[in-house]
Amino acid sequence: WQPEKVPKPLPTGKFFNWILPLLQIDEETVLRCAGVDGLIYIRFMNLGLNVFSTFAVVGFGVLLPTNLTCSKWSDGDESSKYYD
């Protein structure tokens, strides 16, 4: 048992109290407690979150106006069945 590898305890009380302190852990603490593999995994997950968030914002910015424009063109003719 190595006390320097034990992280600080997370706050208790409410169900989601652990999220904010967990997101604020620095890389040195992760490296000390979980090692290089844990640090690389956390970095990879952060990269995935950043890429997904960026693509989601850009995609939403493209798809929302497209959806609104196509729904305004739909006037009940034969071509509107492809937009419903």
PDB file of N, CA, C and O in Angstrom:
ATOM      1  N   TRP A   1       0.842  -1.177   0.000  1.00  0.00           N
ATOM      2  CA  TRP A   1       0.000   0.000   0.000  1.00  0.00           C
ATOM      3  C   TRP A   1       0.881   1.231   0.000  1.00  0.00           C
ATOM      4  O   TRP A   1       1.770   1.380   0.827  1.00  0.00           O
ATOM      5  N   GLN A   2       0.624   2.127  -0.939  1.00  0.00           N
ATOM      6  CA  GLN A   2       1.426   3.336  -1.072  1.00  0.00           C
ATOM      7  C   GLN A   2       0.515   4.551  -0.896  1.00  0.00           C
ATOM      8  O   GLN A   2      -0.284   4.863  -1.771  1.00  0.00           O
ATOM      9  N   PRO A   3       0.625   5.238   0.238  1.00  0.00           N
ATOM     10  CA  PRO A   3      -0.301   6.355   0.493  1.00  0.00           C
ATOM     11  C   PRO A   3      -0.177   7.497  -0.493  1.00  0.00           C
ATOM     12  O   PRO A   3      -1.131   8.242  -0.702  1.00  0.00           O
ATOM     13  N   GLU A   4       0.969   7.667  -1.138  1.00  0.00           N
ATOM     14  CA  GLU A   4       1.102   8.764  -2.105  1.00  0.00           C
ATOM     15  C   GLU A   4       0.326   8.501  -3.384  1.00  0.00           C
ATOM     16  O   GLU A   4       0.085   9.401  -4.164  1.00  0.00           O
ATOM     17  N   LYS A   5      -0.097   7.241  -3.619  1.00  0.00           N
ATOM     18  CA  LYS A   5      -0.864   6.925  -4.813  1.00  0.00           C
ATOM     19  C   LYS A   5      -2.370   6.996  -4.598  1.00  0.00           C
ATOM     20  O   LYS A   5      -3.138   6.797  -5.512  1.00  0.00           O
ATOM     21  N   VAL A   6      -2.788   7.252  -3.383  1.00  0.00           N
ATOM     22  CA  VAL A   6      -4.214   7.311  -3.079  1.00  0.00           C
ATOM     23  C   VAL A   6      -4.710   8.726  -3.366  1.00  0.00           C
ATOM     24  O   VAL A   6      -4.201   9.694  -2.812  1.00  0.00           O
ATOM     25  N   PRO A   7      -5.722   8.875  -4.234  1.00  0.00           N
ATOM     26  CA  PRO A   7      -6.244  10.219  -4.517  1.00  0.00           C
ATOM     27  C   PRO A   7      -7.078  10.744  -3.360  1.00  0.00           C
ATOM     28  O   PRO A   7      -7.479  10.005  -2.465  1.00  0.00           O
ATOM     29  N   LYS A   8      -7.350  12.045  -3.401  1.00  0.00           N
ATOM     30  CA  LYS A   8      -8.205  12.646  -2.382  1.00  0.00           C
ATOM     31  C   LYS A   8      -9.610  12.064  -2.503  1.00  0.00           C
ATOM     32  O   LYS A   8     -10.077  11.770  -3.615  1.00  0.00           O
ATOM     33  N   PRO A   9     -10.308  11.891  -1.398  1.00  0.00           N
ATOM     34  CA  PRO A   9     -11.669  11.359  -1.476  1.00  0.00           C
ATOM     35  C   PRO A   9     -12.613  12.356  -2.146  1.00  0.00           C
ATOM     36  O   PRO A   9     -12.460  13.568  -2.013  1.00  0.00           O
ATOM     37  N   LEU A  10     -13.569  11.821  -2.867  1.00  0.00           N
ATOM     38  CA  LEU A  10     -14.561  12.656  -3.541  1.00  0.00           C
ATOM     39  C   LEU A  10     -15.631  13.081  -2.547  1.00  0.00           C
ATOM     40  O   LEU A  10     -15.917  12.370  -1.575  1.00  0.00           O
ATOM     41  N   PRO A  11     -16.260  14.237  -2.763  1.00  0.00           N
ATOM     42  CA  PRO A  11     -17.297  14.688  -1.833  1.00  0.00           C
ATOM     43  C   PRO A  11     -18.524  13.781  -1.901  1.00  0.00           C
ATOM     44  O   PRO A  11     -18.828  13.184  -2.925  1.00  0.00           O
ATOM     45  N   THR A  12     -19.198  13.685  -0.791  1.00  0.00           N
ATOM     46  CA  THR A  12     -20.411  12.871  -0.722  1.00  0.00           C
ATOM     47  C   THR A  12     -21.597  13.773  -0.409  1.00  0.00           C
ATOM     48  O   THR A  12     -21.454  14.959  -0.169  1.00  0.00           O
ATOM     49  N   GLY A  13     -22.760  13.189  -0.411  1.00  0.00           N
ATOM     50  CA  GLY A  13     -23.963  13.950  -0.081  1.00  0.00           C
ATOM     51  C   GLY A  13     -24.984  13.853  -1.195  1.00  0.00           C
ATOM     52  O   GLY A  13     -25.990  13.187  -1.061  1.00  0.00           O
ATOM     53  N   LYS A  14     -24.708  14.492  -2.305  1.00  0.00           N
ATOM     54  CA  LYS A  14     -25.607  14.431  -3.445  1.00  0.00           C
ATOM     55  C   LYS A  14     -25.089  13.416  -4.446  1.00  0.00           C
ATOM     56  O   LYS A  14     -23.914  13.058  -4.443  1.00  0.00           O
ATOM     57  N   PHE A  15     -25.946  12.985  -5.341  1.00  0.00           N
ATOM     58  CA  PHE A  15     -25.590  11.909  -6.267  1.00  0.00           C
ATOM     59  C   PHE A  15     -24.541  12.342  -7.287  1.00  0.00           C
ATOM     60  O   PHE A  15     -23.663  11.569  -7.626  1.00  0.00           O
ATOM     61  N   PHE A  16     -24.592  13.564  -7.783  1.00  0.00           N
ATOM     62  CA  PHE A  16     -23.677  14.012  -8.832  1.00  0.00           C
ATOM     63  C   PHE A  16     -22.553  14.913  -8.309  1.00  0.00           C
ATOM     64  O   PHE A  16     -21.925  15.626  -9.076  1.00  0.00           O
ATOM     65  N   ASN A  17     -22.260  14.892  -7.021  1.00  0.00           N
ATOM     66  CA  ASN A  17     -21.190  15.719  -6.458  1.00  0.00           C
ATOM     67  C   ASN A  17     -19.809  15.300  -6.925  1.00  0.00           C
ATOM     68  O   ASN A  17     -18.864  16.056  -6.789  1.00  0.00           O
ATOM     69  N   TRP A  18     -19.658  14.122  -7.446  1.00  0.00           N
ATOM     70  CA  TRP A  18     -18.339  13.617  -7.828  1.00  0.00           C
ATOM     71  C   TRP A  18     -17.900  14.099  -9.202  1.00  0.00           C
ATOM     72  O   TRP A  18     -16.720  14.015  -9.538  1.00  0.00           O
ATOM     73  N   ILE A  19     -18.804  14.629 -10.025  1.00  0.00           N
ATOM     74  CA  ILE A  19     -18.477  14.945 -11.418  1.00  0.00           C
ATOM     75  C   ILE A  19     -17.506  16.119 -11.524  1.00  0.00           C
ATOM     76  O   ILE A  19     -16.482  16.019 -12.201  1.00  0.00           O
ATOM     77  N   LEU A  20     -17.803  17.228 -10.894  1.00  0.00           N
ATOM     78  CA  LEU A  20     -16.951  18.410 -11.018  1.00  0.00           C
ATOM     79  C   LEU A  20     -15.540  18.180 -10.469  1.00  0.00           C
ATOM     80  O   LEU A  20     -14.562  18.505 -11.155  1.00  0.00           O
ATOM     81  N   PRO A  21     -15.364  17.613  -9.264  1.00  0.00           N
ATOM     82  CA  PRO A  21     -13.990  17.347  -8.817  1.00  0.00           C
ATOM     83  C   PRO A  21     -13.247  16.356  -9.708  1.00  0.00           C
ATOM     84  O   PRO A  21     -12.035  16.464  -9.888  1.00  0.00           O
ATOM     85  N   LEU A  22     -13.965  15.418 -10.286  1.00  0.00           N
ATOM     86  CA  LEU A  22     -13.325  14.458 -11.171  1.00  0.00           C
ATOM     87  C   LEU A  22     -12.828  15.128 -12.447  1.00  0.00           C
ATOM     88  O   LEU A  22     -11.745  14.805 -12.949  1.00  0.00           O
ATOM     89  N   LEU A  23     -13.571  16.084 -12.968  1.00  0.00           N
ATOM     90  CA  LEU A  23     -13.150  16.789 -14.175  1.00  0.00           C
ATOM     91  C   LEU A  23     -12.012  17.766 -13.916  1.00  0.00           C
ATOM     92  O   LEU A  23     -11.329  18.184 -14.847  1.00  0.00           O
ATOM     93  N   GLN A  24     -11.795  18.132 -12.653  1.00  0.00           N
ATOM     94  CA  GLN A  24     -10.762  19.093 -12.312  1.00  0.00           C
ATOM     95  C   GLN A  24      -9.437  18.448 -11.899  1.00  0.00           C
ATOM     96  O   GLN A  24      -8.508  19.143 -11.542  1.00  0.00           O
ATOM     97  N   ILE A  25      -9.349  17.132 -11.957  1.00  0.00           N
ATOM     98  CA  ILE A  25      -8.111  16.457 -11.584  1.00  0.00           C
ATOM     99  C   ILE A  25      -7.045  16.757 -12.632  1.00  0.00           C
ATOM    100  O   ILE A  25      -7.290  16.642 -13.832  1.00  0.00           O
ATOM    101  N   ASP A  26      -5.870  17.138 -12.173  1.00  0.00           N
ATOM    102  CA  ASP A  26      -4.793  17.453 -13.114  1.00  0.00           C
ATOM    103  C   ASP A  26      -4.082  16.175 -13.568  1.00  0.00           C
ATOM    104  O   ASP A  26      -4.266  15.099 -12.998  1.00  0.00           O
ATOM    105  N   GLU A  27      -3.267  16.320 -14.607  1.00  0.00           N
ATOM    106  CA  GLU A  27      -2.609  15.161 -15.202  1.00  0.00           C
ATOM    107  C   GLU A  27      -1.568  14.547 -14.280  1.00  0.00           C
ATOM    108  O   GLU A  27      -1.341  13.339 -14.332  1.00  0.00           O
ATOM    109  N   GLU A  28      -0.959  15.351 -13.440  1.00  0.00           N
ATOM    110  CA  GLU A  28       0.033  14.817 -12.500  1.00  0.00           C
ATOM    111  C   GLU A  28      -0.617  13.837 -11.524  1.00  0.00           C
ATOM    112  O   GLU A  28      -0.045  12.794 -11.208  1.00  0.00           O
ATOM    113  N   THR A  29      -1.814  14.161 -11.058  1.00  0.00           N
ATOM    114  CA  THR A  29      -2.516  13.271 -10.137  1.00  0.00           C
ATOM    115  C   THR A  29      -2.911  11.980 -10.833  1.00  0.00           C
ATOM    116  O   THR A  29      -2.779  10.895 -10.267  1.00  0.00           O
ATOM    117  N   VAL A  30      -3.397  12.077 -12.057  1.00  0.00           N
ATOM    118  CA  VAL A  30      -3.758  10.879 -12.806  1.00  0.00           C
ATOM    119  C   VAL A  30      -2.523  10.026 -13.064  1.00  0.00           C
ATOM    120  O   VAL A  30      -2.554   8.804 -12.904  1.00  0.00           O
ATOM    121  N   LEU A  31      -1.427  10.652 -13.423  1.00  0.00           N
ATOM    122  CA  LEU A  31      -0.185   9.922 -13.667  1.00  0.00           C
ATOM    123  C   LEU A  31       0.297   9.234 -12.397  1.00  0.00           C
ATOM    124  O   LEU A  31       0.711   8.070 -12.434  1.00  0.00           O
ATOM    125  N   ARG A  32       0.215   9.918 -11.274  1.00  0.00           N
ATOM    126  CA  ARG A  32       0.675   9.342 -10.012  1.00  0.00           C
ATOM    127  C   ARG A  32      -0.219   8.191  -9.556  1.00  0.00           C
ATOM    128  O   ARG A  32       0.260   7.168  -9.073  1.00  0.00           O
ATOM    129  N   CYS A  33      -1.538   8.332  -9.728  1.00  0.00           N
ATOM    130  CA  CYS A  33      -2.478   7.332  -9.207  1.00  0.00           C
ATOM    131  C   CYS A  33      -2.770   6.198 -10.186  1.00  0.00           C
ATOM    132  O   CYS A  33      -2.942   5.055  -9.769  1.00  0.00           O
ATOM    133  N   ALA A  34      -2.835   6.480 -11.473  1.00  0.00           N
ATOM    134  CA  ALA A  34      -3.242   5.475 -12.447  1.00  0.00           C
ATOM    135  C   ALA A  34      -2.125   5.060 -13.389  1.00  0.00           C
ATOM    136  O   ALA A  34      -2.270   4.082 -14.113  1.00  0.00           O
ATOM    137  N   GLY A  35      -1.052   5.820 -13.448  1.00  0.00           N
ATOM    138  CA  GLY A  35       0.060   5.460 -14.318  1.00  0.00           C
ATOM    139  C   GLY A  35      -0.103   6.042 -15.715  1.00  0.00           C
ATOM    140  O   GLY A  35      -1.043   6.776 -16.018  1.00  0.00           O
ATOM    141  N   VAL A  36       0.854   5.653 -16.567  1.00  0.00           N
ATOM    142  CA  VAL A  36       0.881   6.183 -17.931  1.00  0.00           C
ATOM    143  C   VAL A  36      -0.319   5.698 -18.735  1.00  0.00           C
ATOM    144  O   VAL A  36      -0.916   6.458 -19.502  1.00  0.00           O
ATOM    145  N   ASP A  37      -0.720   4.435 -18.550  1.00  0.00           N
ATOM    146  CA  ASP A  37      -1.861   3.912 -19.305  1.00  0.00           C
ATOM    147  C   ASP A  37      -3.144   4.675 -18.986  1.00  0.00           C
ATOM    148  O   ASP A  37      -3.923   5.009 -19.888  1.00  0.00           O
ATOM    149  N   GLY A  38      -3.367   4.959 -17.713  1.00  0.00           N
ATOM    150  CA  GLY A  38      -4.547   5.715 -17.330  1.00  0.00           C
ATOM    151  C   GLY A  38      -4.526   7.128 -17.878  1.00  0.00           C
ATOM    152  O   GLY A  38      -5.549   7.655 -18.314  1.00  0.00           O
ATOM    153  N   LEU A  39      -3.343   7.747 -17.869  1.00  0.00           N
ATOM    154  CA  LEU A  39      -3.214   9.104 -18.393  1.00  0.00           C
ATOM    155  C   LEU A  39      -3.481   9.143 -19.896  1.00  0.00           C
ATOM    156  O   LEU A  39      -4.211  10.014 -20.383  1.00  0.00           O
ATOM    157  N   ILE A  40      -2.928   8.188 -20.632  1.00  0.00           N
ATOM    158  CA  ILE A  40      -3.153   8.132 -22.081  1.00  0.00           C
ATOM    159  C   ILE A  40      -4.627   7.877 -22.380  1.00  0.00           C
ATOM    160  O   ILE A  40      -5.199   8.472 -23.300  1.00  0.00           O
ATOM    161  N   TYR A  41      -5.272   7.020 -21.595  1.00  0.00           N
ATOM    162  CA  TYR A  41      -6.696   6.748 -21.791  1.00  0.00           C
ATOM    163  C   TYR A  41      -7.527   8.016 -21.561  1.00  0.00           C
ATOM    164  O   TYR A  41      -8.421   8.331 -22.346  1.00  0.00           O
ATOM    165  N   ILE A  42      -7.220   8.752 -20.488  1.00  0.00           N
ATOM    166  CA  ILE A  42      -7.946   9.995 -20.198  1.00  0.00           C
ATOM    167  C   ILE A  42      -7.728  11.021 -21.297  1.00  0.00           C
ATOM    168  O   ILE A  42      -8.658  11.704 -21.733  1.00  0.00           O
ATOM    169  N   ARG A  43      -6.495  11.128 -21.773  1.00  0.00           N
ATOM    170  CA  ARG A  43      -6.219  12.063 -22.875  1.00  0.00           C
ATOM    171  C   ARG A  43      -6.976  11.665 -24.138  1.00  0.00           C
ATOM    172  O   ARG A  43      -7.504  12.520 -24.854  1.00  0.00           O
ATOM    173  N   PHE A  44      -7.032  10.369 -24.433  1.00  0.00           N
ATOM    174  CA  PHE A  44      -7.751   9.892 -25.615  1.00  0.00           C
ATOM    175  C   PHE A  44      -9.243  10.183 -25.501  1.00  0.00           C
ATOM    176  O   PHE A  44      -9.886  10.613 -26.464  1.00  0.00           O
ATOM    177  N   MET A  45      -9.800   9.975 -24.329  1.00  0.00           N
ATOM    178  CA  MET A  45     -11.217  10.268 -24.132  1.00  0.00           C
ATOM    179  C   MET A  45     -11.494  11.771 -24.246  1.00  0.00           C
ATOM    180  O   MET A  45     -12.509  12.173 -24.813  1.00  0.00           O
ATOM    181  N   ASN A  46     -10.597  12.600 -23.737  1.00  0.00           N
ATOM    182  CA  ASN A  46     -10.754  14.054 -23.884  1.00  0.00           C
ATOM    183  C   ASN A  46     -10.679  14.464 -25.350  1.00  0.00           C
ATOM    184  O   ASN A  46     -11.437  15.331 -25.800  1.00  0.00           O
ATOM    185  N   LEU A  47      -9.754  13.858 -26.092  1.00  0.00           N
ATOM    186  CA  LEU A  47      -9.661  14.151 -27.519  1.00  0.00           C
ATOM    187  C   LEU A  47     -10.948  13.764 -28.234  1.00  0.00           C
ATOM    188  O   LEU A  47     -11.474  14.528 -29.051  1.00  0.00           O
ATOM    189  N   GLY A  48     -11.475  12.591 -27.927  1.00  0.00           N
ATOM    190  CA  GLY A  48     -12.736  12.165 -28.536  1.00  0.00           C
ATOM    191  C   GLY A  48     -13.882  13.089 -28.192  1.00  0.00           C
ATOM    192  O   GLY A  48     -14.714  13.416 -29.049  1.00  0.00           O
ATOM    193  N   LEU A  49     -13.939  13.540 -26.953  1.00  0.00           N
ATOM    194  CA  LEU A  49     -14.991  14.475 -26.548  1.00  0.00           C
ATOM    195  C   LEU A  49     -14.866  15.800 -27.283  1.00  0.00           C
ATOM    196  O   LEU A  49     -15.862  16.360 -27.745  1.00  0.00           O
ATOM    197  N   ASN A  50     -13.652  16.297 -27.417  1.00  0.00           N
ATOM    198  CA  ASN A  50     -13.444  17.564 -28.126  1.00  0.00           C
ATOM    199  C   ASN A  50     -13.800  17.445 -29.608  1.00  0.00           C
ATOM    200  O   ASN A  50     -14.452  18.338 -30.170  1.00  0.00           O
ATOM    201  N   VAL A  51     -13.386  16.360 -30.245  1.00  0.00           N
ATOM    202  CA  VAL A  51     -13.689  16.171 -31.671  1.00  0.00           C
ATOM    203  C   VAL A  51     -15.193  16.011 -31.869  1.00  0.00           C
ATOM    204  O   VAL A  51     -15.788  16.626 -32.763  1.00  0.00           O
ATOM    205  N   PHE A  52     -15.831  15.187 -31.031  1.00  0.00           N
ATOM    206  CA  PHE A  52     -17.266  14.989 -31.158  1.00  0.00           C
ATOM    207  C   PHE A  52     -18.028  16.294 -30.937  1.00  0.00           C
ATOM    208  O   PHE A  52     -18.969  16.598 -31.663  1.00  0.00           O
ATOM    209  N   SER A  53     -17.626  17.059 -29.921  1.00  0.00           N
ATOM    210  CA  SER A  53     -18.307  18.328 -29.641  1.00  0.00           C
ATOM    211  C   SER A  53     -18.180  19.292 -30.815  1.00  0.00           C
ATOM    212  O   SER A  53     -19.151  19.949 -31.203  1.00  0.00           O
ATOM    213  N   THR A  54     -16.988  19.376 -31.396  1.00  0.00           N
ATOM    214  CA  THR A  54     -16.775  20.269 -32.534  1.00  0.00           C
ATOM    215  C   THR A  54     -17.628  19.844 -33.720  1.00  0.00           C
ATOM    216  O   THR A  54     -18.315  20.669 -34.332  1.00  0.00           O
ATOM    217  N   PHE A  55     -17.604  18.556 -34.046  1.00  0.00           N
ATOM    218  CA  PHE A  55     -18.396  18.072 -35.175  1.00  0.00           C
ATOM    219  C   PHE A  55     -19.888  18.208 -34.911  1.00  0.00           C
ATOM    220  O   PHE A  55     -20.664  18.469 -35.837  1.00  0.00           O
ATOM    221  N   ALA A  56     -20.313  18.047 -33.664  1.00  0.00           N
ATOM    222  CA  ALA A  56     -21.731  18.184 -33.342  1.00  0.00           C
ATOM    223  C   ALA A  56     -22.197  19.626 -33.538  1.00  0.00           C
ATOM    224  O   ALA A  56     -23.272  19.866 -34.093  1.00  0.00           O
ATOM    225  N   VAL A  57     -21.386  20.585 -33.113  1.00  0.00           N
ATOM    226  CA  VAL A  57     -21.761  22.000 -33.281  1.00  0.00           C
ATOM    227  C   VAL A  57     -21.802  22.365 -34.760  1.00  0.00           C
ATOM    228  O   VAL A  57     -22.754  23.001 -35.230  1.00  0.00           O
ATOM    229  N   VAL A  58     -20.785  21.949 -35.505  1.00  0.00           N
ATOM    230  CA  VAL A  58     -20.751  22.247 -36.944  1.00  0.00           C
ATOM    231  C   VAL A  58     -21.899  21.532 -37.662  1.00  0.00           C
ATOM    232  O   VAL A  58     -22.602  22.129 -38.488  1.00  0.00           O
ATOM    233  N   GLY A  59     -22.117  20.275 -37.336  1.00  0.00           N
ATOM    234  CA  GLY A  59     -23.208  19.528 -37.969  1.00  0.00           C
ATOM    235  C   GLY A  59     -24.565  20.110 -37.651  1.00  0.00           C
ATOM    236  O   GLY A  59     -25.437  20.193 -38.514  1.00  0.00           O
ATOM    237  N   PHE A  60     -24.754  20.516 -36.409  1.00  0.00           N
ATOM    238  CA  PHE A  60     -26.022  21.136 -36.032  1.00  0.00           C
ATOM    239  C   PHE A  60     -26.213  22.447 -36.768  1.00  0.00           C
ATOM    240  O   PHE A  60     -27.318  22.764 -37.203  1.00  0.00           O
ATOM    241  N   GLY A  61     -25.122  23.196 -36.941  1.00  0.00           N
ATOM    242  CA  GLY A  61     -25.206  24.461 -37.673  1.00  0.00           C
ATOM    243  C   GLY A  61     -25.527  24.277 -39.143  1.00  0.00           C
ATOM    244  O   GLY A  61     -26.063  25.169 -39.790  1.00  0.00           O
ATOM    245  N   VAL A  62     -25.214  23.129 -39.703  1.00  0.00           N
ATOM    246  CA  VAL A  62     -25.522  22.845 -41.110  1.00  0.00           C
ATOM    247  C   VAL A  62     -26.890  22.184 -41.247  1.00  0.00           C
ATOM    248  O   VAL A  62     -27.689  22.553 -42.107  1.00  0.00           O
ATOM    249  N   LEU A  63     -27.183  21.212 -40.395  1.00  0.00           N
ATOM    250  CA  LEU A  63     -28.412  20.440 -40.549  1.00  0.00           C
ATOM    251  C   LEU A  63     -29.664  21.195 -40.136  1.00  0.00           C
ATOM    252  O   LEU A  63     -30.723  20.990 -40.729  1.00  0.00           O
ATOM    253  N   LEU A  64     -29.582  22.028 -39.136  1.00  0.00           N
ATOM    254  CA  LEU A  64     -30.770  22.760 -38.699  1.00  0.00           C
ATOM    255  C   LEU A  64     -31.289  23.705 -39.780  1.00  0.00           C
ATOM    256  O   LEU A  64     -32.485  23.651 -40.116  1.00  0.00           O
ATOM    257  N   PRO A  65     -30.455  24.556 -40.388  1.00  0.00           N
ATOM    258  CA  PRO A  65     -30.985  25.395 -41.476  1.00  0.00           C
ATOM    259  C   PRO A  65     -31.452  24.578 -42.678  1.00  0.00           C
ATOM    260  O   PRO A  65     -32.437  24.941 -43.328  1.00  0.00           O
ATOM    261  N   THR A  66     -30.770  23.482 -42.957  1.00  0.00           N
ATOM    262  CA  THR A  66     -31.204  22.628 -44.076  1.00  0.00           C
ATOM    263  C   THR A  66     -32.580  22.043 -43.799  1.00  0.00           C
ATOM    264  O   THR A  66     -33.456  22.037 -44.666  1.00  0.00           O
ATOM    265  N   ASN A  67     -32.786  21.566 -42.599  1.00  0.00           N
ATOM    266  CA  ASN A  67     -34.082  20.997 -42.243  1.00  0.00           C
ATOM    267  C   ASN A  67     -35.170  22.059 -42.281  1.00  0.00           C
ATOM    268  O   ASN A  67     -36.271  21.817 -42.789  1.00  0.00           O
ATOM    269  N   LEU A  68     -34.903  23.230 -41.768  1.00  0.00           N
ATOM    270  CA  LEU A  68     -35.911  24.299 -41.776  1.00  0.00           C
ATOM    271  C   LEU A  68     -36.225  24.758 -43.194  1.00  0.00           C
ATOM    272  O   LEU A  68     -37.381  25.020 -43.533  1.00  0.00           O
ATOM    273  N   THR A  69     -35.203  24.841 -44.054  1.00  0.00           N
ATOM    274  CA  THR A  69     -35.422  25.273 -45.430  1.00  0.00           C
ATOM    275  C   THR A  69     -36.223  24.238 -46.204  1.00  0.00           C
ATOM    276  O   THR A  69     -37.165  24.582 -46.921  1.00  0.00           O
ATOM    277  N   CYS A  70     -35.894  22.984 -46.053  1.00  0.00           N
ATOM    278  CA  CYS A  70     -36.614  21.936 -46.786  1.00  0.00           C
ATOM    279  C   CYS A  70     -38.047  21.806 -46.307  1.00  0.00           C
ATOM    280  O   CYS A  70     -38.936  21.513 -47.096  1.00  0.00           O
ATOM    281  N   SER A  71     -38.291  22.007 -45.028  1.00  0.00           N
ATOM    282  CA  SER A  71     -39.662  21.907 -44.534  1.00  0.00           C
ATOM    283  C   SER A  71     -40.504  23.087 -45.018  1.00  0.00           C
ATOM    284  O   SER A  71     -41.713  22.958 -45.158  1.00  0.00           O
ATOM    285  N   LYS A  72     -39.899  24.245 -45.309  1.00  0.00           N
ATOM    286  CA  LYS A  72     -40.645  25.383 -45.842  1.00  0.00           C
ATOM    287  C   LYS A  72     -40.988  25.174 -47.315  1.00  0.00           C
ATOM    288  O   LYS A  72     -41.982  25.683 -47.803  1.00  0.00           O
ATOM    289  N   TRP A  73     -40.139  24.410 -48.033  1.00  0.00           N
ATOM    290  CA  TRP A  73     -40.419  24.155 -49.447  1.00  0.00           C
ATOM    291  C   TRP A  73     -41.517  23.120 -49.638  1.00  0.00           C
ATOM    292  O   TRP A  73     -42.127  23.037 -50.682  1.00  0.00           O
ATOM    293  N   SER A  74     -41.751  22.321 -48.642  1.00  0.00           N
ATOM    294  CA  SER A  74     -42.735  21.255 -48.752  1.00  0.00           C
ATOM    295  C   SER A  74     -44.132  21.856 -48.738  1.00  0.00           C
ATOM    296  O   SER A  74     -44.593  22.394 -47.749  1.00  0.00           O
ATOM    297  N   ASP A  75     -44.835  21.749 -49.881  1.00  0.00           N
ATOM    298  CA  ASP A  75     -46.172  22.337 -49.979  1.00  0.00           C
ATOM    299  C   ASP A  75     -47.244  21.293 -50.269  1.00  0.00           C
ATOM    300  O   ASP A  75     -48.326  21.624 -50.720  1.00  0.00           O
ATOM    301  N   GLY A  76     -46.957  20.026 -50.025  1.00  0.00           N
ATOM    302  CA  GLY A  76     -47.959  19.000 -50.199  1.00  0.00           C
ATOM    303  C   GLY A  76     -47.927  18.319 -51.549  1.00  0.00           C
ATOM    304  O   GLY A  76     -48.785  17.490 -51.830  1.00  0.00           O
ATOM    305  N   ASP A  77     -46.996  18.653 -52.423  1.00  0.00           N
ATOM    306  CA  ASP A  77     -46.943  17.989 -53.720  1.00  0.00           C
ATOM    307  C   ASP A  77     -46.234  16.635 -53.583  1.00  0.00           C
ATOM    308  O   ASP A  77     -45.914  16.180 -52.499  1.00  0.00           O
ATOM    309  N   GLU A  78     -45.990  15.991 -54.687  1.00  0.00           N
ATOM    310  CA  GLU A  78     -45.390  14.654 -54.707  1.00  0.00           C
ATOM    311  C   GLU A  78     -43.996  14.639 -54.081  1.00  0.00           C
ATOM    312  O   GLU A  78     -43.611  13.657 -53.444  1.00  0.00           O
ATOM    313  N   SER A  79     -43.234  15.693 -54.270  1.00  0.00           N
ATOM    314  CA  SER A  79     -41.871  15.712 -53.759  1.00  0.00           C
ATOM    315  C   SER A  79     -41.817  15.845 -52.244  1.00  0.00           C
ATOM    316  O   SER A  79     -40.793  15.568 -51.631  1.00  0.00           O
ATOM    317  N   SER A  80     -42.921  16.252 -51.603  1.00  0.00           N
ATOM    318  CA  SER A  80     -42.877  16.464 -50.149  1.00  0.00           C
ATOM    319  C   SER A  80     -42.814  15.155 -49.385  1.00  0.00           C
ATOM    320  O   SER A  80     -42.472  15.153 -48.216  1.00  0.00           O
ATOM    321  N   LYS A  81     -43.157  14.036 -50.012  1.00  0.00           N
ATOM    322  CA  LYS A  81     -43.104  12.766 -49.282  1.00  0.00           C
ATOM    323  C   LYS A  81     -41.663  12.382 -48.924  1.00  0.00           C
ATOM    324  O   LYS A  81     -41.446  11.589 -48.033  1.00  0.00           O
ATOM    325  N   TYR A  82     -40.683  12.928 -49.633  1.00  0.00           N
ATOM    326  CA  TYR A  82     -39.307  12.615 -49.321  1.00  0.00           C
ATOM    327  C   TYR A  82     -38.779  13.437 -48.166  1.00  0.00           C
ATOM    328  O   TYR A  82     -37.731  13.140 -47.615  1.00  0.00           O
ATOM    329  N   TYR A  83     -39.447  14.487 -47.754  1.00  0.00           N
ATOM    330  CA  TYR A  83     -38.997  15.338 -46.672  1.00  0.00           C
ATOM    331  C   TYR A  83     -39.716  15.072 -45.365  1.00  0.00           C
ATOM    332  O   TYR A  83     -39.393  15.636 -44.364  1.00  0.00           O
ATOM    333  N   ASP A  84     -40.739  14.264 -45.368  1.00  0.00           N
ATOM    334  CA  ASP A  84     -41.496  13.987 -44.133  1.00  0.00           C
ATOM    335  C   ASP A  84     -40.875  12.883 -43.336  1.00  0.00           C
ATOM    336  O   ASP A  84     -40.201  12.054 -43.726  1.00  0.00           O
TER     337      ASP A  84
END
